[in-house]
């Protein structure tokens, strides 16, 4: 090969990136992509249309909803399609506050919720609601006793996530439901289960929640689709007004391609997928602990997320250096856009530890070799970069 041919060959070699940021988003699985393609190109009728093509699509939507309800262990009519986790969280919080407005204006949530929960709660606070933010312990867990103690006769909403998106910690949602029930509180319980769906076993009924939110792009469906569970019998203010789709709860022509893909992604997610992800994470935690100075901030209860720190190394620099080596991890939630994370801040960590935090999150295609590559790349960084004092 001539020099010129070698240069051309090298420039054409594509190095497969090592993607370890599945809590931010996931690659769409082939089954979901194929289902979306079919829904867009052949089964493209408007589900509200009265001719055969429309009726067929309406039937398909019914089937997809039933598949998802089966996976969630709820009734199909308890599910409303929304555009994303953020929409579901916003809707649940605003509608629950509206539902309880004659009873009171007190809300309980946690200091480590996603901004999709914290921001609408903040908006309600600006309208006169009083908010209690439950703080996590050093390991990133909320105490169910603190929740029980915070409940008041005027509490109308408790919003608690199932799995924290930066720490991977499981939160005591079922115990929160128990505490609400045994105190006789009128509060509705909302759960942001965006990071929990298919990763940890649960059903909305088993958790005892009134409202629960899911996002498709965390489980290998495309961006632009989510699910809102609303307990049967609970009639909430609609999210969108218009043509009356989704039982009048969220008007707008159904995004059939995304719905088809969500159902297909759920079906493609195997019974043993979570166990595989867990085993890769366990391997990663073992090899990462050999990186000089590395601290495990949270091993994560959920199979896919862990948080680590290289104290003294700014995480933005670590993310860039790793990216240069073709490895993608997050310096915290992708939604924070460079701001220090409120979640890690809530743990009361030392400043040097806080500055060097990375979130590593695994998916169905992750491998132990990818974890080895991450550990090797971090070791290289500690040898070639000087840590800040
Ligand atoms: N809730 C949690 C826990 C999340 O991790 C995310 C996204 O990262 C969201 C809500 C928002 O979901 P979406 O990106 O679908 O709006």
Tab-separated table of C-alpha atoms and ligand atoms in Angstrom:
chain	number	residue	atom	x	y	z
A	1	UNK	CA	0.000	0.000	0.000
A	2	UNK	CA	1.359	3.433	-0.900
A	3	UNK	CA	1.447	6.210	1.717
A	4	UNK	CA	-1.465	7.822	-0.050
A	5	UNK	CA	-3.487	4.581	-0.008
A	6	UNK	CA	-2.634	4.017	3.667
A	7	UNK	CA	-3.798	7.534	4.552
A	8	UNK	CA	-7.067	6.973	2.667
A	9	UNK	CA	-7.538	3.583	4.344
A	10	UNK	CA	-6.935	5.044	7.816
A	11	UNK	CA	-9.279	7.948	7.212
A	12	UNK	CA	-11.983	5.460	6.231
A	13	UNK	CA	-11.541	3.219	9.269
A	14	UNK	CA	-14.395	4.050	11.577
A	15	UNK	CA	-13.604	3.397	15.184
A	16	UNK	CA	-16.780	2.232	16.895
A	17	UNK	CA	-17.430	4.565	19.810
A	18	UNK	CA	-17.880	3.087	23.261
A	19	UNK	CA	-21.221	4.454	24.336
A	20	UNK	CA	-21.641	4.409	28.115
A	21	UNK	CA	-24.355	7.034	28.528
A	22	UNK	CA	-27.535	4.964	28.276
A	23	UNK	CA	-29.206	6.953	31.052
A	24	UNK	CA	-29.078	9.988	28.740
A	25	UNK	CA	-30.496	8.173	25.742
A	26	UNK	CA	-30.172	4.862	23.921
A	27	UNK	CA	-29.643	3.787	20.326
A	28	UNK	CA	-32.937	2.709	18.750
A	29	UNK	CA	-33.098	-1.080	18.413
A	30	UNK	CA	-33.677	-2.544	14.904
A	31	UNK	CA	-37.100	-3.911	15.890
A	32	UNK	CA	-38.271	-0.429	16.945
A	33	UNK	CA	-36.837	1.195	13.816
A	34	UNK	CA	-38.572	-1.385	11.586
A	35	UNK	CA	-41.886	-0.934	13.400
A	36	UNK	CA	-41.624	2.840	12.999
A	37	UNK	CA	-40.808	2.502	9.304
A	38	UNK	CA	-43.842	0.270	8.712
A	39	UNK	CA	-46.102	2.670	10.606
A	40	UNK	CA	-44.854	5.590	8.540
A	41	UNK	CA	-44.861	3.992	5.115
A	42	UNK	CA	-47.664	1.412	5.012
A	43	UNK	CA	-49.863	1.768	8.095
A	44	UNK	CA	-49.849	5.556	7.889
A	45	UNK	CA	-53.583	6.214	8.194
A	46	UNK	CA	-54.899	8.716	10.698
A	47	UNK	CA	-56.406	6.636	13.537
A	48	UNK	CA	-59.387	9.013	13.646
A	49	UNK	CA	-60.247	8.441	9.950
A	50	UNK	CA	-63.363	6.324	9.345
A	51	UNK	CA	-62.147	4.445	6.238
A	52	UNK	CA	-60.280	1.108	6.314
A	53	UNK	CA	-56.734	2.505	6.434
A	54	UNK	CA	-57.591	4.699	9.418
A	55	UNK	CA	-59.532	1.971	11.217
A	56	UNK	CA	-56.611	-0.424	10.775
A	57	UNK	CA	-54.231	2.101	12.289
A	58	UNK	CA	-56.615	2.696	15.182
A	59	UNK	CA	-56.651	-1.065	15.772
A	60	UNK	CA	-52.875	-1.163	15.703
A	61	UNK	CA	-52.667	1.618	18.271
A	62	UNK	CA	-55.000	-0.465	20.433
A	63	UNK	CA	-52.672	-3.469	20.073
A	64	UNK	CA	-49.555	-1.424	20.865
A	65	UNK	CA	-51.231	0.074	23.929
A	66	UNK	CA	-52.183	-3.425	25.095
A	67	UNK	CA	-48.571	-4.632	24.659
A	68	UNK	CA	-47.322	-1.747	26.786
A	69	UNK	CA	-50.025	-2.244	29.400
A	70	UNK	CA	-49.059	-5.926	29.563
A	71	UNK	CA	-45.441	-5.005	30.176
A	72	UNK	CA	-46.414	-2.487	32.853
A	73	UNK	CA	-49.029	-4.718	34.478
A	74	UNK	CA	-51.808	-2.154	34.152
A	75	UNK	CA	-54.985	-1.650	32.126
A	76	UNK	CA	-54.614	-0.277	28.571
A	77	UNK	CA	-57.034	2.535	29.407
A	78	UNK	CA	-54.724	3.627	32.216
A	79	UNK	CA	-52.064	4.633	29.662
A	80	UNK	CA	-51.898	7.910	27.742
A	81	UNK	CA	-49.235	8.514	25.114
A	82	UNK	CA	-47.224	11.681	25.673
A	83	UNK	CA	-44.226	13.109	23.798
A	84	UNK	CA	-41.545	12.491	26.446
A	85	UNK	CA	-40.813	12.042	30.125
A	86	UNK	CA	-40.692	15.794	30.625
A	87	UNK	CA	-44.219	16.230	29.282
A	88	UNK	CA	-45.529	13.413	31.475
A	89	UNK	CA	-43.857	14.780	34.617
A	90	UNK	CA	-45.118	18.322	33.933
A	91	UNK	CA	-48.637	17.140	33.253
A	92	UNK	CA	-48.785	14.876	36.315
A	93	UNK	CA	-47.625	17.640	38.638
A	94	UNK	CA	-49.808	20.406	37.257
A	95	UNK	CA	-52.883	18.181	37.004
A	96	UNK	CA	-52.413	16.684	40.489
A	97	UNK	CA	-52.088	20.174	41.996
A	98	UNK	CA	-55.225	21.246	40.132
A	99	UNK	CA	-57.044	18.111	41.326
A	100	UNK	CA	-56.304	18.914	44.971
A	101	UNK	CA	-56.663	22.676	44.819
A	102	UNK	CA	-59.694	22.730	47.112
A	103	UNK	CA	-57.921	20.589	49.708
A	104	UNK	CA	-54.593	22.349	50.081
A	105	UNK	CA	-51.435	23.754	48.637
A	106	UNK	CA	-48.639	21.626	50.054
A	107	UNK	CA	-46.395	19.476	47.852
A	108	UNK	CA	-43.697	17.009	48.871
A	109	UNK	CA	-40.933	16.008	46.508
A	110	UNK	CA	-37.245	15.148	46.790
A	111	UNK	CA	-34.152	17.287	46.320
A	112	UNK	CA	-32.822	14.751	43.782
A	113	UNK	CA	-35.703	14.676	41.285
A	114	UNK	CA	-35.081	15.395	37.622
A	115	UNK	CA	-35.616	19.002	36.548
A	116	UNK	CA	-38.706	17.773	34.652
A	117	UNK	CA	-40.254	17.457	38.144
A	118	UNK	CA	-38.429	20.223	40.000
A	119	UNK	CA	-39.233	22.974	37.492
A	120	UNK	CA	-43.040	22.501	37.413
A	121	UNK	CA	-42.960	22.217	41.226
A	122	UNK	CA	-41.018	25.501	41.313
A	123	UNK	CA	-43.660	27.072	39.062
A	124	UNK	CA	-46.353	25.954	41.525
A	125	UNK	CA	-44.324	27.398	44.414
A	126	UNK	CA	-44.356	30.721	42.557
A	127	UNK	CA	-48.168	30.426	42.518
A	128	UNK	CA	-48.317	30.075	46.308
A	129	UNK	CA	-47.764	26.341	46.897
A	130	UNK	CA	-45.562	25.348	49.819
A	131	UNK	CA	-42.992	22.705	48.895
A	132	UNK	CA	-41.099	20.289	51.157
A	133	UNK	CA	-37.940	18.922	49.506
A	134	UNK	CA	-36.808	15.654	51.097
A	135	UNK	CA	-33.025	15.377	51.265
A	136	UNK	CA	-31.161	12.149	50.519
A	137	UNK	CA	-28.683	10.525	52.882
A	138	UNK	CA	-25.012	10.342	51.902
A	139	UNK	CA	-25.699	7.271	49.728
A	140	UNK	CA	-28.425	9.033	47.721
A	141	UNK	CA	-31.492	7.423	49.310
A	142	UNK	CA	-34.582	9.216	50.591
A	143	UNK	CA	-35.897	8.060	53.959
A	144	UNK	CA	-39.531	6.874	53.962
A	145	UNK	CA	-39.709	8.074	57.597
A	146	UNK	CA	-38.869	11.620	56.504
A	147	UNK	CA	-41.650	11.399	53.935
A	148	UNK	CA	-44.150	10.138	56.526
A	149	UNK	CA	-43.157	12.969	58.877
A	150	UNK	CA	-43.580	15.590	56.135
A	151	UNK	CA	-47.177	14.611	55.250
A	152	UNK	CA	-49.817	17.165	56.301
A	153	UNK	CA	-53.601	17.315	55.966
A	154	UNK	CA	-53.140	19.895	53.168
A	155	UNK	CA	-50.572	17.825	51.198
A	156	UNK	CA	-52.052	17.326	47.740
A	157	UNK	CA	-49.128	15.780	45.894
A	158	UNK	CA	-46.084	13.635	46.613
A	159	UNK	CA	-43.702	13.222	43.665
A	160	UNK	CA	-40.898	10.693	44.118
A	161	UNK	CA	-38.770	9.121	41.399
A	162	UNK	CA	-38.234	5.358	41.217
A	163	UNK	CA	-34.573	5.366	40.126
A	164	UNK	CA	-32.370	8.420	40.345
A	165	UNK	CA	-30.901	9.263	36.948
A	166	UNK	CA	-27.456	10.269	38.224
A	167	UNK	CA	-26.888	7.870	41.111
A	168	UNK	CA	-28.939	4.850	40.053
A	169	UNK	CA	-30.391	4.681	43.554
A	170	UNK	CA	-33.833	3.176	44.096
A	171	UNK	CA	-36.219	5.357	46.062
A	172	UNK	CA	-38.875	4.107	48.515
A	173	UNK	CA	-41.947	4.745	46.353
A	174	UNK	CA	-43.974	1.794	47.677
A	175	UNK	CA	-43.256	2.886	51.263
A	176	UNK	CA	-44.332	6.421	50.332
A	177	UNK	CA	-47.653	5.015	49.094
A	178	UNK	CA	-48.045	3.105	52.369
A	179	UNK	CA	-47.286	6.223	54.426
A	180	UNK	CA	-49.840	8.272	52.461
A	181	UNK	CA	-52.452	5.565	52.918
A	182	UNK	CA	-51.895	4.962	56.616
A	183	UNK	CA	-51.869	8.691	57.426
A	184	UNK	CA	-55.210	9.154	55.663
A	185	UNK	CA	-53.615	11.897	53.548
A	186	UNK	CA	-55.558	12.979	50.444
A	187	UNK	CA	-52.278	13.404	48.525
A	188	UNK	CA	-51.870	11.899	45.066
A	189	UNK	CA	-48.610	10.017	44.521
A	190	UNK	CA	-46.690	10.592	41.285
A	191	UNK	CA	-43.646	8.555	40.326
A	192	UNK	CA	-41.116	9.491	37.655
A	193	UNK	CA	-40.180	5.980	36.513
A	194	UNK	CA	-38.208	7.145	33.467
A	195	UNK	CA	-35.010	5.389	34.628
A	196	UNK	CA	-36.764	2.443	36.202
A	197	UNK	CA	-38.890	1.057	33.382
A	198	UNK	CA	-37.611	-2.373	32.235
A	199	UNK	CA	-34.542	-1.946	34.445
A	200	UNK	CA	-36.155	-2.766	37.789
A	201	UNK	CA	-39.288	-4.878	38.248
A	202	UNK	CA	-42.402	-2.936	39.261
A	203	UNK	CA	-46.027	-2.321	38.417
A	204	UNK	CA	-47.831	0.950	39.151
A	205	UNK	CA	-50.370	-0.991	41.206
A	206	UNK	CA	-47.642	-2.793	43.148
A	207	UNK	CA	-46.025	0.543	43.935
A	208	UNK	CA	-49.411	2.004	44.868
A	209	UNK	CA	-48.997	5.151	42.765
A	210	UNK	CA	-51.719	7.289	41.199
A	211	UNK	CA	-49.554	8.630	38.387
A	212	UNK	CA	-46.399	7.303	36.767
A	213	UNK	CA	-44.259	8.593	33.913
A	214	UNK	CA	-42.134	6.707	31.372
A	215	UNK	CA	-39.932	7.836	28.472
A	216	UNK	CA	-39.307	5.783	25.323
A	217	UNK	CA	-35.810	6.898	24.385
A	218	UNK	CA	-34.317	5.389	27.562
A	219	UNK	CA	-35.319	1.881	26.450
A	220	UNK	CA	-34.265	1.859	22.788
A	221	UNK	CA	-37.391	3.475	21.338
A	222	UNK	CA	-36.989	6.785	19.504
A	223	UNK	CA	-37.106	10.201	21.121
A	224	UNK	CA	-40.547	11.802	21.042
A	225	UNK	CA	-42.652	9.253	22.901
A	226	UNK	CA	-43.524	8.608	26.519
A	227	UNK	CA	-46.275	7.119	28.620
A	228	UNK	CA	-48.365	8.528	31.391
A	229	UNK	CA	-50.054	6.030	33.697
A	230	UNK	CA	-53.140	7.427	35.380
A	231	UNK	CA	-54.812	5.139	37.906
A	232	UNK	CA	-58.273	4.023	36.765
A	233	UNK	CA	-60.967	6.236	38.225
A	234	UNK	CA	-58.749	9.291	38.593
A	235	UNK	CA	-59.979	11.965	36.192
A	236	UNK	CA	-57.380	14.634	35.585
A	237	UNK	CA	-57.299	17.910	33.716
A	238	UNK	CA	-56.262	17.178	30.061
A	239	UNK	CA	-52.735	17.844	28.879
A	240	UNK	CA	-53.820	19.197	25.482
A	241	UNK	CA	-57.214	20.307	24.200
A	242	UNK	CA	-58.321	19.712	20.638
A	243	UNK	CA	-59.681	16.758	18.712
A	244	UNK	CA	-60.264	14.623	21.820
A	245	UNK	CA	-57.752	11.823	21.121
A	246	UNK	CA	-56.504	9.719	24.039
A	247	UNK	CA	-59.928	9.820	25.717
A	248	UNK	CA	-59.814	13.601	25.606
A	249	UNK	CA	-56.751	13.662	27.859
A	250	UNK	CA	-54.186	14.540	25.233
A	251	UNK	CA	-55.518	15.774	21.935
A	252	UNK	CA	-53.389	15.590	18.824
A	253	UNK	CA	-53.054	12.975	16.093
A	254	UNK	CA	-51.390	9.948	17.648
A	255	UNK	CA	-47.641	9.660	16.813
A	256	UNK	CA	-48.165	6.172	15.432
A	257	UNK	CA	-44.568	5.565	14.329
A	258	UNK	CA	-43.249	6.369	17.809
A	259	UNK	CA	-45.986	4.336	19.496
A	260	UNK	CA	-45.259	1.338	17.254
A	261	UNK	CA	-41.557	1.669	18.020
A	262	UNK	CA	-42.158	1.945	21.761
A	263	UNK	CA	-44.188	-1.271	21.779
A	264	UNK	CA	-41.557	-3.022	19.628
A	265	UNK	CA	-38.696	-1.829	21.859
A	266	UNK	CA	-40.546	-3.187	24.885
A	267	UNK	CA	-41.051	-6.542	23.218
A	268	UNK	CA	-37.414	-6.667	22.138
A	269	UNK	CA	-36.212	-6.031	25.715
A	270	UNK	CA	-35.492	-9.547	26.939
A	271	UNK	CA	-36.238	-11.051	30.332
A	272	UNK	CA	-32.491	-11.350	30.973
A	273	UNK	CA	-31.459	-7.941	29.588
A	274	UNK	CA	-31.413	-6.205	32.970
A	275	UNK	CA	-29.289	-9.042	34.430
A	276	UNK	CA	-26.799	-8.687	31.563
A	277	UNK	CA	-26.550	-4.934	32.114
A	278	UNK	CA	-26.071	-5.500	35.848
A	279	UNK	CA	-23.237	-7.974	35.244
A	280	UNK	CA	-21.416	-5.511	32.956
A	281	UNK	CA	-21.793	-2.790	35.595
A	282	UNK	CA	-20.434	-5.076	38.318
A	283	UNK	CA	-17.412	-5.842	36.151
A	284	UNK	CA	-16.963	-2.111	35.484
A	285	UNK	CA	-17.047	-1.267	39.182
A	286	UNK	CA	-14.355	-3.881	39.809
A	287	UNK	CA	-11.959	-2.636	37.100
A	288	UNK	CA	-12.670	1.050	37.732
A	289	UNK	CA	-11.584	0.684	41.346
A	290	UNK	CA	-8.095	-0.096	40.043
A	291	UNK	CA	-7.832	3.391	38.493
A	292	UNK	CA	-5.500	5.431	40.764
A	293	UNK	CA	-7.503	7.686	43.109
A	294	UNK	CA	-10.906	6.753	41.684
A	295	UNK	CA	-13.847	6.833	44.125
A	296	UNK	CA	-17.190	5.119	43.605
A	297	UNK	CA	-19.818	7.706	44.544
A	298	UNK	CA	-22.768	5.432	43.942
A	299	UNK	CA	-22.667	1.821	42.742
A	300	UNK	CA	-26.386	2.240	41.902
A	301	UNK	CA	-29.199	-0.090	42.939
A	302	UNK	CA	-30.599	-0.143	39.393
A	303	UNK	CA	-28.614	-2.309	36.977
A	304	UNK	CA	-27.544	0.375	34.529
A	305	UNK	CA	-26.232	3.443	36.386
A	306	UNK	CA	-23.225	4.134	38.589
A	307	UNK	CA	-21.438	7.339	39.562
A	308	UNK	CA	-17.699	7.653	40.056
A	309	UNK	CA	-15.245	10.462	40.739
A	310	UNK	CA	-11.618	11.237	39.994
A	311	UNK	CA	-11.128	13.908	42.666
A	312	UNK	CA	-9.251	16.940	41.391
A	313	UNK	CA	-9.955	16.314	37.705
A	314	UNK	CA	-12.749	18.554	36.338
A	315	UNK	CA	-15.460	16.279	34.974
A	316	UNK	CA	-15.967	18.403	31.844
A	317	UNK	CA	-12.284	17.791	31.011
A	318	UNK	CA	-12.654	14.072	31.717
A	319	UNK	CA	-15.672	13.877	29.404
A	320	UNK	CA	-13.709	15.650	26.646
A	321	UNK	CA	-10.572	13.537	27.079
A	322	UNK	CA	-12.625	10.329	27.060
A	323	UNK	CA	-14.548	11.534	24.030
A	324	UNK	CA	-11.221	12.080	22.236
A	325	UNK	CA	-10.558	8.388	22.907
A	326	UNK	CA	-13.988	7.442	21.540
A	327	UNK	CA	-15.602	6.811	24.937
A	328	UNK	CA	-18.838	8.579	25.819
A	329	UNK	CA	-19.871	9.092	29.435
A	330	UNK	CA	-21.709	11.914	31.152
A	331	UNK	CA	-20.507	14.487	33.645
A	332	UNK	CA	-23.947	14.244	35.248
A	333	UNK	CA	-27.439	14.484	33.821
A	334	UNK	CA	-27.315	15.430	30.136
A	335	UNK	CA	-30.098	17.896	30.885
A	336	UNK	CA	-27.902	20.115	33.088
A	337	UNK	CA	-25.842	21.557	30.241
A	338	UNK	CA	-22.643	22.047	32.212
A	339	UNK	CA	-24.155	23.388	35.450
A	340	UNK	CA	-23.125	21.600	38.657
A	341	UNK	CA	-25.619	18.859	39.398
A	342	UNK	CA	-28.129	19.480	42.201
A	343	UNK	CA	-28.178	15.713	42.810
A	344	UNK	CA	-24.498	15.337	43.638
A	345	UNK	CA	-24.572	18.661	45.505
A	346	UNK	CA	-27.345	17.212	47.720
A	347	UNK	CA	-24.970	14.430	48.875
A	348	UNK	CA	-22.704	16.912	50.647
A	349	UNK	CA	-19.536	15.631	48.978
A	350	UNK	CA	-16.136	17.374	49.328
A	351	UNK	CA	-15.476	19.957	46.588
A	352	UNK	CA	-12.629	18.013	44.905
A	353	UNK	CA	-14.762	14.876	44.739
A	354	UNK	CA	-17.728	16.846	43.409
A	355	UNK	CA	-15.696	18.380	40.591
A	356	UNK	CA	-14.540	15.016	39.229
A	357	UNK	CA	-17.834	13.153	39.022
A	358	UNK	CA	-18.805	11.055	36.029
A	359	UNK	CA	-21.991	9.101	35.452
A	360	UNK	CA	-21.458	5.834	33.624
A	361	UNK	CA	-24.537	4.022	32.358
A	362	UNK	CA	-24.834	0.747	30.503
A	363	UNK	CA	-27.246	-0.746	27.986
A	364	UNK	CA	-28.195	-4.086	26.444
A	365	UNK	CA	-25.212	-4.073	24.051
A	366	UNK	CA	-22.601	-2.987	26.605
A	367	UNK	CA	-19.718	-5.399	27.172
A	368	UNK	CA	-17.087	-6.011	29.878
A	369	UNK	CA	-14.418	-5.107	27.283
A	370	UNK	CA	-15.959	-1.630	26.999
A	371	UNK	CA	-15.707	-1.246	30.774
A	372	UNK	CA	-12.043	-2.327	30.566
A	373	UNK	CA	-11.442	0.324	27.896
A	374	UNK	CA	-12.984	3.002	30.133
A	375	UNK	CA	-10.785	1.984	33.074
A	376	UNK	CA	-7.688	2.000	30.845
A	377	UNK	CA	-8.562	5.420	29.423
A	378	UNK	CA	-9.096	6.904	32.903
A	379	UNK	CA	-5.811	5.404	34.109
A	380	UNK	CA	-4.076	7.018	31.123
A	381	UNK	CA	-5.627	10.385	32.027
A	382	UNK	CA	-4.376	10.149	35.629
A	383	UNK	CA	-0.849	9.509	34.273
A	384	UNK	CA	-0.862	12.323	31.736
A	385	UNK	CA	-2.883	15.069	33.464
A	386	UNK	CA	-2.151	16.773	36.758
A	387	UNK	CA	-4.957	16.792	39.316
A	388	UNK	CA	-5.997	20.105	40.888
A	389	UNK	CA	-5.306	20.529	44.598
B	1	LIG	N1	-36.948	11.960	34.457
B	1	LIG	C1	-35.771	11.338	34.552
B	1	LIG	C2	-35.447	10.588	35.801
B	1	LIG	C3	-34.864	11.367	33.486
B	1	LIG	O1	-33.695	10.740	33.589
B	1	LIG	C4	-35.218	12.104	32.327
B	1	LIG	C5	-34.254	12.221	31.211
B	1	LIG	O2	-33.064	12.095	31.372
B	1	LIG	C6	-36.468	12.721	32.279
B	1	LIG	C7	-37.303	12.635	33.359
B	1	LIG	C8	-36.905	13.470	31.058
B	1	LIG	O3	-37.267	12.560	30.060
B	1	LIG	P1	-37.315	13.023	28.515
B	1	LIG	O4	-35.908	13.180	28.067
B	1	LIG	O5	-38.036	11.925	27.815
B	1	LIG	O6	-38.063	14.299	28.491
